[in-house]
Tab-separated table of C-alpha atoms in Angstrom:
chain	number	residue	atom	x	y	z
A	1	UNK	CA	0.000	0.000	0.000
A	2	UNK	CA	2.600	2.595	0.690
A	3	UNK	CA	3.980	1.868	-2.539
A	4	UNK	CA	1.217	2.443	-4.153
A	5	UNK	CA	0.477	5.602	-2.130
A	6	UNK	CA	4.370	6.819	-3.217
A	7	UNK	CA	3.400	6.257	-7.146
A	8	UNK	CA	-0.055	7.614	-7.237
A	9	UNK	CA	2.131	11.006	-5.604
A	10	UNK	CA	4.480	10.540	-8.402
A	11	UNK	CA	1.296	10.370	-11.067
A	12	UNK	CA	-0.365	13.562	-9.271
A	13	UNK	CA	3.398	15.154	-9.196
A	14	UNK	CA	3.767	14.603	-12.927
A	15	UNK	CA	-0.156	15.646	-13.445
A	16	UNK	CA	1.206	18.768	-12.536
A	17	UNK	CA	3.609	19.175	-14.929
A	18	UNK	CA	1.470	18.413	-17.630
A	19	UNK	CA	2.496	15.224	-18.598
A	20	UNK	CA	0.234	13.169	-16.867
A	21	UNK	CA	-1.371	10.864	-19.805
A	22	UNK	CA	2.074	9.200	-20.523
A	23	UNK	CA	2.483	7.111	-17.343
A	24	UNK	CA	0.122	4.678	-16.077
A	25	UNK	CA	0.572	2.466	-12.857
A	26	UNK	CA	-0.208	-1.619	-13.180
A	27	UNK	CA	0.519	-3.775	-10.911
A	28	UNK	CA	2.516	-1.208	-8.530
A	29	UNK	CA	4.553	-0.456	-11.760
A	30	UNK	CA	4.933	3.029	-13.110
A	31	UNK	CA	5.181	2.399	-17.003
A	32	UNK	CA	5.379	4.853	-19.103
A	33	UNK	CA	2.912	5.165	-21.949
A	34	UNK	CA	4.282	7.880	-24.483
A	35	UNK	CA	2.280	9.827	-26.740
A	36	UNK	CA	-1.368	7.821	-24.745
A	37	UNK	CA	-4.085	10.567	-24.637
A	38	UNK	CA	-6.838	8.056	-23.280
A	39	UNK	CA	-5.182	7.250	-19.919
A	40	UNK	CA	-5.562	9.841	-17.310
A	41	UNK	CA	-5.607	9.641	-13.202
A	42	UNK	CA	-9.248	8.967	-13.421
A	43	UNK	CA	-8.617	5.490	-14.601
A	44	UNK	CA	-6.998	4.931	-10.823
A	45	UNK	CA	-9.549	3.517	-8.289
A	46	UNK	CA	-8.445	3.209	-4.504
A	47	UNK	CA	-6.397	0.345	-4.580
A	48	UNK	CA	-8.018	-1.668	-7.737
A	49	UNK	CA	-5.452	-1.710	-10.449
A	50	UNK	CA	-6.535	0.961	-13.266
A	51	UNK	CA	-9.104	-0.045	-16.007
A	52	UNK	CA	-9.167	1.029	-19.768
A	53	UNK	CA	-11.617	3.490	-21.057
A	54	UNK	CA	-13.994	1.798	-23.471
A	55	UNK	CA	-13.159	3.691	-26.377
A	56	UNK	CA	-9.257	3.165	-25.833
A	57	UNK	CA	-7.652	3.200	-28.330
A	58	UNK	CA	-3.648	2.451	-27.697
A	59	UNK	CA	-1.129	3.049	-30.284
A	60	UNK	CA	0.675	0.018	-31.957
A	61	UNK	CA	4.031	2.170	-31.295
A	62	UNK	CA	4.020	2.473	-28.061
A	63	UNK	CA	2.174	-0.762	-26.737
A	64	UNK	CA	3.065	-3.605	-29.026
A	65	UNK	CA	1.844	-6.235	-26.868
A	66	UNK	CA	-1.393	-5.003	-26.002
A	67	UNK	CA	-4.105	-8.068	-24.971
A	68	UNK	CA	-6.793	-7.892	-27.562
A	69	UNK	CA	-9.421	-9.725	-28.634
A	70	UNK	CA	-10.008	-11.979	-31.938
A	71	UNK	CA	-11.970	-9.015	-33.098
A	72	UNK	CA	-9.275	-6.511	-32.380
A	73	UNK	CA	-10.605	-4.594	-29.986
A	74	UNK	CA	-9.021	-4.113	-26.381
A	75	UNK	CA	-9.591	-6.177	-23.806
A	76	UNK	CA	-10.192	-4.219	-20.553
A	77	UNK	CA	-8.180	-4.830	-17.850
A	78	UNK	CA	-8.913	-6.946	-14.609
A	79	UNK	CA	-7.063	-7.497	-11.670
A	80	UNK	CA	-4.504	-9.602	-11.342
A	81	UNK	CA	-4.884	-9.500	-15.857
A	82	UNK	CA	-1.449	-8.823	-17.749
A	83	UNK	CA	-1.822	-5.993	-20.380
A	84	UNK	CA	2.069	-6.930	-22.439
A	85	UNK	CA	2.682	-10.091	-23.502
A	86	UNK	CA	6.211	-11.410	-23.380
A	87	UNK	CA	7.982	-12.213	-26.830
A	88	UNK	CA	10.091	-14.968	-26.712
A	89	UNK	CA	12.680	-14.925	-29.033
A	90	UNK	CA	12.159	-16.654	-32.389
A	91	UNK	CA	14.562	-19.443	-32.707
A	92	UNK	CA	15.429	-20.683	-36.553
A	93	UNK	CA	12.864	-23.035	-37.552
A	94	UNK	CA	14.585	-24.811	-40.491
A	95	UNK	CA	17.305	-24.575	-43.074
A	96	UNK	CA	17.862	-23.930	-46.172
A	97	UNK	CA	20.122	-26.510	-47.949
A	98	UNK	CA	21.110	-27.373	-52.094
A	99	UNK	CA	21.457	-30.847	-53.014
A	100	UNK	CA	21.293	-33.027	-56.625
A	101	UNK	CA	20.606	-29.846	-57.873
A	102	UNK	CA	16.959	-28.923	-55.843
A	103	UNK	CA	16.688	-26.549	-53.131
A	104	UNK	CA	14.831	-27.911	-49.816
A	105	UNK	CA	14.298	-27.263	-46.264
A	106	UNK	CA	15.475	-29.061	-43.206
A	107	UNK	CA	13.261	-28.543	-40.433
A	108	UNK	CA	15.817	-27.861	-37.546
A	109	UNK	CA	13.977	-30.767	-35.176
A	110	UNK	CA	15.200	-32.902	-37.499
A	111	UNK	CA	18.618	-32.526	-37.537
A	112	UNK	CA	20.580	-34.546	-35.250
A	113	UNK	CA	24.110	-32.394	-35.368
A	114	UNK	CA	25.990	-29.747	-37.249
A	115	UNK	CA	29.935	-29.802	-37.957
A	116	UNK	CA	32.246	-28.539	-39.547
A	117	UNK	CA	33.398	-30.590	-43.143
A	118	UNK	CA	36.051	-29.693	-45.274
A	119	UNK	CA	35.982	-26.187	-43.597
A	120	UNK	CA	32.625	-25.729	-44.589
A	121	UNK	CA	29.224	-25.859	-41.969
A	122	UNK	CA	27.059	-28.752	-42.912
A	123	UNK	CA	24.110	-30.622	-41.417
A	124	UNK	CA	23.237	-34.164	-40.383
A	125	UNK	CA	19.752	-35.240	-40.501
A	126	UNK	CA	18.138	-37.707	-38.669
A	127	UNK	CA	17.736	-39.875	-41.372
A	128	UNK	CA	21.067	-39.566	-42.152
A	129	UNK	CA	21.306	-37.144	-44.810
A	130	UNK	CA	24.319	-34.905	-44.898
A	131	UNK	CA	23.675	-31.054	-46.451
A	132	UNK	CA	26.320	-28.472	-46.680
A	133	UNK	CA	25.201	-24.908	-45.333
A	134	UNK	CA	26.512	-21.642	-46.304
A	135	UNK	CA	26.460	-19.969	-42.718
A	136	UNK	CA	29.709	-21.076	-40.059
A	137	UNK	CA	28.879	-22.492	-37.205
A	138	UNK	CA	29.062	-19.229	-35.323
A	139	UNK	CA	25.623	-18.219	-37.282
A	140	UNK	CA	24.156	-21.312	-36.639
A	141	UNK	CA	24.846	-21.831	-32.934
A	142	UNK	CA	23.159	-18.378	-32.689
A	143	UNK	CA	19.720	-18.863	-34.778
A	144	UNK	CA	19.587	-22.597	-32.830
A	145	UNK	CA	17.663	-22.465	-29.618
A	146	UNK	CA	19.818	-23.288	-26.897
A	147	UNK	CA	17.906	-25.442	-24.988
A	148	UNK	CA	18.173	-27.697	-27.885
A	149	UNK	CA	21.268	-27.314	-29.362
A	150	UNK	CA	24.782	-27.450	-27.364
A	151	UNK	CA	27.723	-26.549	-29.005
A	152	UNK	CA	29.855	-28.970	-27.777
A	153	UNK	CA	33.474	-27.714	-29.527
A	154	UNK	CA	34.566	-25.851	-32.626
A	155	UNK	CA	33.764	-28.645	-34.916
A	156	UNK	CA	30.235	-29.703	-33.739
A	157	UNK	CA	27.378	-28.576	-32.567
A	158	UNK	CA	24.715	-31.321	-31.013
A	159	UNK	CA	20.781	-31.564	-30.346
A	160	UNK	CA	19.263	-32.895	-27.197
A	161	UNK	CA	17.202	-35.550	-29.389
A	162	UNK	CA	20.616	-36.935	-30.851
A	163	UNK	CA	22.291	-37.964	-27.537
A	164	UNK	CA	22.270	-41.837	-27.203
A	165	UNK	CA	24.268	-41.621	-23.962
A	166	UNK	CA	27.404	-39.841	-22.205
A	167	UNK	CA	30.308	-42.074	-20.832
A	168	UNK	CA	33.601	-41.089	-18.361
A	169	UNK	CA	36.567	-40.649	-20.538
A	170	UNK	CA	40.233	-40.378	-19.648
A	171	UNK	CA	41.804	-37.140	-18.799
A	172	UNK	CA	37.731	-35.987	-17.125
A	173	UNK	CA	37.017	-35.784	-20.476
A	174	UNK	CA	33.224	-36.992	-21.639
A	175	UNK	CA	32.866	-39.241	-24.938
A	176	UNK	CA	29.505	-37.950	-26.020
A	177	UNK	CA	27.315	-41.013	-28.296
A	178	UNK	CA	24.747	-40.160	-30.384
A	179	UNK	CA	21.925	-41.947	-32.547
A	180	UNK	CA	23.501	-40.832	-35.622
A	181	UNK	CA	27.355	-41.936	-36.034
A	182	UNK	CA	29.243	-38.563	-35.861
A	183	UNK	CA	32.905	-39.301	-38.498
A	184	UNK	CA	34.856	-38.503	-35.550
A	185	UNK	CA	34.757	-39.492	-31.989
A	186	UNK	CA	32.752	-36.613	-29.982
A	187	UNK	CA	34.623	-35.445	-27.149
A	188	UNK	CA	34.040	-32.212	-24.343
A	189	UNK	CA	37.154	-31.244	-22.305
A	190	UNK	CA	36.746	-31.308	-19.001
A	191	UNK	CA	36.668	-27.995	-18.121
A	192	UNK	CA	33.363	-27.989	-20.559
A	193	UNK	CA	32.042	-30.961	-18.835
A	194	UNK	CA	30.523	-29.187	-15.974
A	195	UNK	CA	28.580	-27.080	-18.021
A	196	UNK	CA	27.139	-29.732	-20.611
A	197	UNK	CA	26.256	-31.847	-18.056
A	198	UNK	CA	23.930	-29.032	-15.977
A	199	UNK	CA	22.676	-28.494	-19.714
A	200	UNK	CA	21.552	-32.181	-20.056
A	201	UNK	CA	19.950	-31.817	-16.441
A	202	UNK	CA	18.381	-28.351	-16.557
A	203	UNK	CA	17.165	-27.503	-19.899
């Protein structure tokens, strides 16, 4: 409550400098609304958290993640109701890839590892089909969702789905097997171990 009380002051403080439509309180948040000319201290109610006008109208700019309805207009606000929705970053989907000579796509839960091949970023499907890719590794590790995809050295990047199983190998090292035959044998150092392992565990 004294919260509250300390931002409703702030509101009435910035009322009086004339700029009291851009800020809104939700939630015991002060947000700032910029450019808003249909929110105004008379949306605040004791302590109920604020409610839209009906006609409201907010700006794409400045609210991108306004909760509407199917219909597209707002949906008013009710306690306890979130009015931004979070955007989770959008993680690559599929690939691109040239083979025998036809262009296709690789959806990217399909593919069991990437690598590096003759210096060149390629693919391994799954089924077992090999395509080369004209981004490095770098790119790819970086469009890949990482709670899929572990990069587990320079040469090779793995998915979750692929891992047959993880033995002890000399030196602390881990032999990592998968369900498609990698050309070489898939080692982490150990000071990488750590880390993949929590990954395995926690993702």
């Amino acid at each position: 409550m004294d919260n509250y009380n300390a931002k409703m002051e702030t509101i009435i403080d910035l009322q009086q400098r004339g700029i009291d439509q851009d800020f809104i309180l939700i939630k015991d948040c002060l947000l700032y609304v910029g450019g808003n000319g249909t929110i105004n201290r008379a949306d605040f109610n004791g302590d109920e958290s604020p409610r839209f006008k009906d006609d409201l109208q907010l700006r794409e700019n400045n609210t991108p993640h306004a909760v509407r309805h199917p219909d597209n207009n707002p949906v008013p606000l009710e306690h306890d109701e979130l009015i931004y929705k979070r955007q989770a970053p959008r993680w690559k989907q599929s690939f691109l890839v040239f083979k025998n000579p036809k262009y296709t796509t690789v959806p990217t839960d399909n593919i069991a590892f990437f690598y590096i091949r003759n210096n060149s970023a390629a693919l391994m499907s799954f089924n077992k089909q090999e395509y080369v890719l004209n981004q490095s590794l770098d790119q790819i590790t970086s469009a890949v969702s990482p709670d899929q995809f572990f990069r587990v050295n320079r040469q090779y990047l793995i998915n979750f789905k692929a891992i047959k199983e993880v033995e002890l190998y000399f030196m602390r090292k881990l032999h990592i097997k998968l369900t498609v035959e990698t050309p070489e044998k898939l080692l982490i150092n150990k000071e990488k171990s750590s880390c993949f392992l929590s990954w395995m565990e926690n993702r």
